[in-house]
Amino acid sequence: VDGRAIAAAIRREVQAELKELSAGHRPPGLAVILVGEDSASATYVRNKAKACQEVGITSVQIHRPATISREELLDVLHTVNKDETIDGILVQLPLPAHIGERSILEAVDPAKDVDGFHPANLGGLLTGHPLFVASTPLGIMEVLDRFRVAIEGRDAVVVGWSTIVGKPIAFLLLHRRATVTVCQKWTRDLERHTRLADILVVAAGQPGLVKGDMVKEGAVVIDVGINRANGRLVGDVDFPS
């Protein structure tokens, strides 16, 4: 599964679509809010700005110090919520501990919540009618579809139950009529579940958690993990085995 090739194809498609949609109109605007000096977060924000530039989206970066108060950050959000040139808002996570992520994510206008983290969008996902879905789960479904992986009636196992990946991908698979099992750190005998999977999505944040002998022959495995181990990036799946 070549995720990079799929991403490049999608960017080309989005670029062509935006060129057509933006004829005679302003391009869409995306505001990315970054708090503090976390190097990984700064890298993600730069990559988002680069992707926006490539496809023709206006990218606005709002950087605030880690010492900002929750009230001050809420004021920033209220401003971009009302800004008619901003169509989408991303709050780069994690936020400093003193702010509280939940109150900030709930303050984003659901109609601009392109991360899909607002309770209104999460609730829409539960009922099968979301406005926005978190990008990683949506990307996983795009990968499965572009590789023509059959989903209906298949056994899908999700390892990890975060609101960012695990729970949304479980509901997306359910809405496509898969039989879904969600595993987490309290799951007993993880291998018993993973070996049943026709489609296995691993997003646990634990390097090398799933070994080759835990996966049946012919299964489709999507490794979402990004971990740094011994100075290099590794996934949650032990790829060599």
mmCIF file of C-alpha atoms in Angstrom:
data_model
loop_
_atom_site.group_PDB
_atom_site.id
_atom_site.type_symbol
_atom_site.label_atom_id
_atom_site.label_comp_id
_atom_site.label_asym_id
_atom_site.label_seq_id
_atom_site.Cartn_x
_atom_site.Cartn_y
_atom_site.Cartn_z
ATOM 1 C CA VAL A 1 0.000 0.000 0.000
ATOM 2 C CA ASP A 2 1.733 3.162 -1.202
ATOM 3 C CA GLY A 3 0.226 5.970 0.857
ATOM 4 C CA ARG A 4 2.580 8.589 -0.563
ATOM 5 C CA ALA A 5 1.450 7.861 -4.121
ATOM 6 C CA ILE A 6 -2.199 8.127 -3.078
ATOM 7 C CA ALA A 7 -1.538 11.434 -1.301
ATOM 8 C CA ALA A 8 0.193 12.851 -4.373
ATOM 9 C CA ALA A 9 -2.711 11.788 -6.591
ATOM 10 C CA ILE A 10 -5.238 13.393 -4.227
ATOM 11 C CA ARG A 11 -3.299 16.660 -4.184
ATOM 12 C CA ARG A 12 -3.322 16.750 -7.983
ATOM 13 C CA GLU A 13 -7.082 16.108 -8.010
ATOM 14 C CA VAL A 14 -7.756 18.768 -5.361
ATOM 15 C CA GLN A 15 -5.604 21.271 -7.230
ATOM 16 C CA ALA A 16 -7.603 20.754 -10.420
ATOM 17 C CA GLU A 17 -10.925 20.914 -8.567
ATOM 18 C CA LEU A 18 -10.004 24.101 -6.701
ATOM 19 C CA LYS A 19 -8.806 25.750 -9.889
ATOM 20 C CA GLU A 20 -12.262 25.199 -11.353
ATOM 21 C CA LEU A 21 -14.196 26.152 -8.209
ATOM 22 C CA SER A 22 -12.137 29.281 -7.520
ATOM 23 C CA ALA A 23 -12.570 30.782 -10.996
ATOM 24 C CA GLY A 24 -13.897 34.279 -10.318
ATOM 25 C CA HIS A 25 -13.922 33.694 -6.552
ATOM 26 C CA ARG A 26 -11.414 33.807 -3.725
ATOM 27 C CA PRO A 27 -9.670 30.516 -2.915
ATOM 28 C CA PRO A 28 -10.693 28.671 0.266
ATOM 29 C CA GLY A 29 -8.980 29.846 3.444
ATOM 30 C CA LEU A 30 -7.562 27.602 6.164
ATOM 31 C CA ALA A 31 -6.447 28.931 9.544
ATOM 32 C CA VAL A 32 -4.022 26.796 11.552
ATOM 33 C CA ILE A 33 -3.578 27.747 15.208
ATOM 34 C CA LEU A 34 -0.275 26.751 16.814
ATOM 35 C CA VAL A 35 0.429 27.306 20.501
ATOM 36 C CA GLY A 36 3.945 27.019 21.891
ATOM 37 C CA GLU A 37 7.225 25.828 20.400
ATOM 38 C CA ASP A 38 6.748 22.068 20.080
ATOM 39 C CA SER A 39 9.044 21.055 17.213
ATOM 40 C CA ALA A 40 6.829 18.211 15.944
ATOM 41 C CA SER A 41 3.781 20.486 15.903
ATOM 42 C CA ALA A 42 5.727 23.180 14.070
ATOM 43 C CA THR A 43 6.751 20.612 11.441
ATOM 44 C CA TYR A 44 3.126 19.501 10.978
ATOM 45 C CA VAL A 45 2.026 23.122 10.545
ATOM 46 C CA ARG A 46 4.741 23.779 7.938
ATOM 47 C CA ASN A 47 3.675 20.676 6.037
ATOM 48 C CA LYS A 48 0.045 21.791 6.082
ATOM 49 C CA ALA A 49 1.016 25.220 4.762
ATOM 50 C CA LYS A 50 3.101 23.592 2.016
ATOM 51 C CA ALA A 51 0.190 21.333 1.013
ATOM 52 C CA CYS A 52 -2.182 24.313 0.935
ATOM 53 C CA GLN A 53 0.166 26.257 -1.316
ATOM 54 C CA GLU A 54 0.514 23.264 -3.639
ATOM 55 C CA VAL A 55 -3.230 22.815 -4.189
ATOM 56 C CA GLY A 56 -4.318 26.471 -4.113
ATOM 57 C CA ILE A 57 -5.693 27.022 -0.600
ATOM 58 C CA THR A 58 -4.916 30.239 1.279
ATOM 59 C CA SER A 59 -3.117 29.233 4.487
ATOM 60 C CA VAL A 60 -3.158 31.502 7.535
ATOM 61 C CA GLN A 61 -0.890 30.533 10.440
ATOM 62 C CA ILE A 62 -1.690 31.936 13.873
ATOM 63 C CA HIS A 63 1.144 31.321 16.328
ATOM 64 C CA ARG A 64 0.766 32.118 20.019
ATOM 65 C CA PRO A 65 3.198 31.536 22.926
ATOM 66 C CA ALA A 66 2.767 28.596 25.294
ATOM 67 C CA THR A 67 2.007 31.081 28.072
ATOM 68 C CA ILE A 68 -1.271 32.186 26.445
ATOM 69 C CA SER A 69 -4.304 31.789 28.693
ATOM 70 C CA ARG A 70 -7.363 29.738 27.810
ATOM 71 C CA GLU A 71 -9.459 32.924 27.624
ATOM 72 C CA GLU A 72 -6.968 34.579 25.256
ATOM 73 C CA LEU A 73 -6.939 31.513 23.004
ATOM 74 C CA LEU A 74 -10.751 31.448 23.016
ATOM 75 C CA ASP A 75 -10.690 35.076 21.847
ATOM 76 C CA VAL A 76 -8.443 34.040 18.931
ATOM 77 C CA LEU A 77 -10.902 31.284 18.028
ATOM 78 C CA HIS A 78 -13.900 33.592 18.190
ATOM 79 C CA THR A 79 -12.131 35.946 15.766
ATOM 80 C CA VAL A 80 -11.415 33.273 13.151
ATOM 81 C CA ASN A 81 -14.898 31.793 13.634
ATOM 82 C CA LYS A 82 -16.338 35.131 12.494
ATOM 83 C CA ASP A 83 -13.793 35.759 9.726
ATOM 84 C CA GLU A 84 -15.610 35.219 6.417
ATOM 85 C CA THR A 85 -12.326 34.634 4.552
ATOM 86 C CA ILE A 86 -11.603 31.578 6.735
ATOM 87 C CA ASP A 87 -13.473 28.422 5.720
ATOM 88 C CA GLY A 88 -11.612 25.873 7.829
ATOM 89 C CA ILE A 89 -9.921 25.936 11.230
ATOM 90 C CA LEU A 90 -7.297 23.531 12.570
ATOM 91 C CA VAL A 91 -6.072 23.714 16.173
ATOM 92 C CA GLN A 92 -2.713 21.961 16.281
ATOM 93 C CA LEU A 93 -2.573 19.456 19.137
ATOM 94 C CA PRO A 94 -1.298 18.948 21.758
ATOM 95 C CA LEU A 95 -2.034 22.191 23.562
ATOM 96 C CA PRO A 96 -0.243 23.238 26.774
ATOM 97 C CA ALA A 97 -1.692 21.408 29.778
ATOM 98 C CA HIS A 98 -3.013 24.553 31.479
ATOM 99 C CA ILE A 99 -5.375 25.351 28.589
ATOM 100 C CA GLY A 100 -7.517 22.233 28.297
ATOM 101 C CA GLU A 101 -8.068 20.827 24.817
ATOM 102 C CA ARG A 102 -11.744 20.004 25.182
ATOM 103 C CA SER A 103 -12.929 23.572 25.813
ATOM 104 C CA ILE A 104 -10.879 24.840 22.859
ATOM 105 C CA LEU A 105 -12.044 22.173 20.392
ATOM 106 C CA GLU A 106 -15.660 22.740 21.423
ATOM 107 C CA ALA A 107 -15.247 26.471 20.705
ATOM 108 C CA VAL A 108 -14.436 25.889 17.026
ATOM 109 C CA ASP A 109 -17.386 26.613 14.721
ATOM 110 C CA PRO A 110 -18.608 23.106 13.692
ATOM 111 C CA ALA A 111 -19.040 24.399 10.126
ATOM 112 C CA LYS A 112 -15.306 25.227 10.048
ATOM 113 C CA ASP A 113 -14.104 22.260 12.109
ATOM 114 C CA VAL A 114 -12.212 20.497 9.327
ATOM 115 C CA ASP A 115 -10.464 18.263 11.896
ATOM 116 C CA GLY A 116 -13.861 16.791 12.815
ATOM 117 C CA PHE A 117 -13.203 17.001 16.569
ATOM 118 C CA HIS A 118 -16.203 19.119 17.601
ATOM 119 C CA PRO A 119 -18.921 17.114 19.421
ATOM 120 C CA ALA A 120 -21.418 18.061 16.691
ATOM 121 C CA ASN A 121 -19.223 16.456 14.021
ATOM 122 C CA LEU A 122 -18.413 13.442 16.185
ATOM 123 C CA GLY A 123 -22.134 13.004 16.803
ATOM 124 C CA GLY A 124 -22.797 13.282 13.076
ATOM 125 C CA LEU A 125 -20.268 10.510 12.515
ATOM 126 C CA LEU A 126 -22.130 8.299 14.987
ATOM 127 C CA THR A 127 -25.390 8.737 13.071
ATOM 128 C CA GLY A 128 -23.722 8.411 9.693
ATOM 129 C CA HIS A 129 -24.178 12.053 8.645
ATOM 130 C CA PRO A 130 -20.981 13.926 9.579
ATOM 131 C CA LEU A 131 -20.106 17.319 8.136
ATOM 132 C CA PHE A 132 -16.371 16.786 8.721
ATOM 133 C CA VAL A 133 -14.436 13.643 9.657
ATOM 134 C CA ALA A 134 -10.953 13.528 11.189
ATOM 135 C CA SER A 135 -8.392 13.409 8.400
ATOM 136 C CA THR A 136 -6.512 10.231 9.340
ATOM 137 C CA PRO A 137 -9.588 7.954 9.464
ATOM 138 C CA LEU A 138 -10.872 9.560 6.258
ATOM 139 C CA GLY A 139 -7.471 8.920 4.680
ATOM 140 C CA ILE A 140 -7.595 5.267 5.711
ATOM 141 C CA MET A 141 -10.958 4.823 3.997
ATOM 142 C CA GLU A 142 -9.590 6.562 0.892
ATOM 143 C CA VAL A 143 -6.634 4.162 0.840
ATOM 144 C CA LEU A 144 -8.926 1.132 1.147
ATOM 145 C CA ASP A 145 -11.176 2.407 -1.641
ATOM 146 C CA ARG A 146 -8.348 3.313 -4.004
ATOM 147 C CA PHE A 147 -6.876 -0.150 -3.598
ATOM 148 C CA ARG A 148 -10.368 -1.616 -4.114
ATOM 149 C CA VAL A 149 -10.374 -3.403 -0.770
ATOM 150 C CA ALA A 150 -13.768 -5.027 -0.138
ATOM 151 C CA ILE A 151 -15.225 -3.737 3.139
ATOM 152 C CA GLU A 152 -18.835 -4.902 3.298
ATOM 153 C CA GLY A 153 -19.178 -8.073 5.361
ATOM 154 C CA ARG A 154 -15.471 -8.223 6.210
ATOM 155 C CA ASP A 155 -14.039 -8.566 9.713
ATOM 156 C CA ALA A 156 -12.283 -5.298 10.603
ATOM 157 C CA VAL A 157 -10.190 -4.957 13.753
ATOM 158 C CA VAL A 158 -9.080 -1.568 15.064
ATOM 159 C CA VAL A 159 -6.290 -1.487 17.649
ATOM 160 C CA GLY A 160 -6.537 1.818 19.528
ATOM 161 C CA TRP A 161 -9.623 3.768 20.537
ATOM 162 C CA SER A 162 -8.580 7.423 20.387
ATOM 163 C CA THR A 163 -11.017 10.108 19.287
ATOM 164 C CA ILE A 164 -8.513 11.101 16.606
ATOM 165 C CA VAL A 165 -8.228 7.718 14.869
ATOM 166 C CA GLY A 166 -9.610 4.616 16.580
ATOM 167 C CA LYS A 167 -13.216 5.573 17.271
ATOM 168 C CA PRO A 168 -13.817 7.463 13.985
ATOM 169 C CA ILE A 169 -12.372 4.704 11.794
ATOM 170 C CA ALA A 170 -14.470 2.129 13.654
ATOM 171 C CA PHE A 171 -17.668 4.048 12.828
ATOM 172 C CA LEU A 172 -16.607 4.675 9.222
ATOM 173 C CA LEU A 173 -16.070 0.936 8.785
ATOM 174 C CA LEU A 174 -19.371 0.163 10.504
ATOM 175 C CA HIS A 175 -21.210 2.488 8.121
ATOM 176 C CA ARG A 176 -19.649 0.518 5.255
ATOM 177 C CA ARG A 177 -21.163 -2.678 6.747
ATOM 178 C CA ALA A 178 -17.979 -4.215 8.119
ATOM 179 C CA THR A 179 -18.060 -6.248 11.329
ATOM 180 C CA VAL A 180 -15.865 -4.174 13.614
ATOM 181 C CA THR A 181 -13.911 -5.081 16.752
ATOM 182 C CA VAL A 182 -12.151 -2.305 18.688
ATOM 183 C CA CYS A 183 -9.187 -3.317 20.857
ATOM 184 C CA GLN A 184 -7.333 -1.209 23.404
ATOM 185 C CA LYS A 185 -4.789 -1.631 26.201
ATOM 186 C CA TRP A 186 -7.268 -3.541 28.358
ATOM 187 C CA THR A 187 -7.980 -6.121 25.646
ATOM 188 C CA ARG A 188 -7.044 -9.623 26.746
ATOM 189 C CA ASP A 189 -5.279 -11.801 24.182
ATOM 190 C CA LEU A 190 -4.864 -9.152 21.487
ATOM 191 C CA GLU A 191 -3.498 -11.729 19.062
ATOM 192 C CA ARG A 192 -6.763 -13.695 19.144
ATOM 193 C CA HIS A 193 -8.559 -10.627 17.751
ATOM 194 C CA THR A 194 -5.967 -9.445 15.245
ATOM 195 C CA ARG A 195 -5.724 -12.900 13.646
ATOM 196 C CA LEU A 196 -9.427 -12.711 12.723
ATOM 197 C CA ALA A 197 -9.027 -9.439 10.808
ATOM 198 C CA ASP A 198 -9.532 -9.146 7.080
ATOM 199 C CA ILE A 199 -8.780 -5.445 7.593
ATOM 200 C CA LEU A 200 -6.475 -4.488 10.475
ATOM 201 C CA VAL A 201 -5.983 -0.842 11.474
ATOM 202 C CA VAL A 202 -3.364 -0.243 14.164
ATOM 203 C CA ALA A 203 -3.281 3.136 15.910
ATOM 204 C CA ALA A 204 -2.094 2.404 19.437
ATOM 205 C CA GLY A 205 1.047 4.524 19.686
ATOM 206 C CA GLN A 206 3.153 1.529 20.727
ATOM 207 C CA PRO A 207 6.169 0.633 18.537
ATOM 208 C CA GLY A 208 6.137 -2.882 17.101
ATOM 209 C CA LEU A 209 2.981 -3.895 18.962
ATOM 210 C CA VAL A 210 1.649 -6.117 16.166
ATOM 211 C CA LYS A 211 4.011 -8.814 14.914
ATOM 212 C CA GLY A 212 3.722 -10.800 11.687
ATOM 213 C CA ASP A 213 2.425 -13.931 13.419
ATOM 214 C CA MET A 214 -0.520 -11.898 14.742
ATOM 215 C CA VAL A 215 -1.836 -11.274 11.216
ATOM 216 C CA LYS A 216 -3.499 -13.844 8.998
ATOM 217 C CA GLU A 217 -2.420 -14.438 5.430
ATOM 218 C CA GLY A 218 -4.034 -12.027 2.964
ATOM 219 C CA ALA A 219 -5.150 -9.418 5.511
ATOM 220 C CA VAL A 220 -4.944 -5.726 4.668
ATOM 221 C CA VAL A 221 -2.910 -3.936 7.349
ATOM 222 C CA ILE A 222 -2.950 -0.160 7.826
ATOM 223 C CA ASP A 223 -0.296 1.017 10.306
ATOM 224 C CA VAL A 224 -1.125 4.487 11.609
ATOM 225 C CA GLY A 225 1.576 4.561 14.290
ATOM 226 C CA ILE A 226 4.321 7.176 14.252
ATOM 227 C CA ASN A 227 6.863 6.513 16.985
ATOM 228 C CA ARG A 228 10.481 7.463 17.478
ATOM 229 C CA ALA A 229 12.620 4.536 18.567
ATOM 230 C CA ASN A 230 16.426 4.396 18.562
ATOM 231 C CA GLY A 231 16.573 7.643 16.610
ATOM 232 C CA ARG A 232 14.287 6.573 13.773
ATOM 233 C CA LEU A 233 10.572 6.643 12.991
ATOM 234 C CA VAL A 234 8.741 3.335 13.321
ATOM 235 C CA GLY A 235 5.123 2.237 13.252
ATOM 236 C CA ASP A 236 2.940 0.207 15.595
ATOM 237 C CA VAL A 237 3.339 -2.822 13.292
ATOM 238 C CA ASP A 238 6.605 -4.728 13.104
ATOM 239 C CA PHE A 239 6.928 -4.410 9.339
ATOM 240 C CA PRO A 240 9.800 -6.902 8.684
ATOM 241 C CA SER A 241 8.007 -9.800 10.402
#
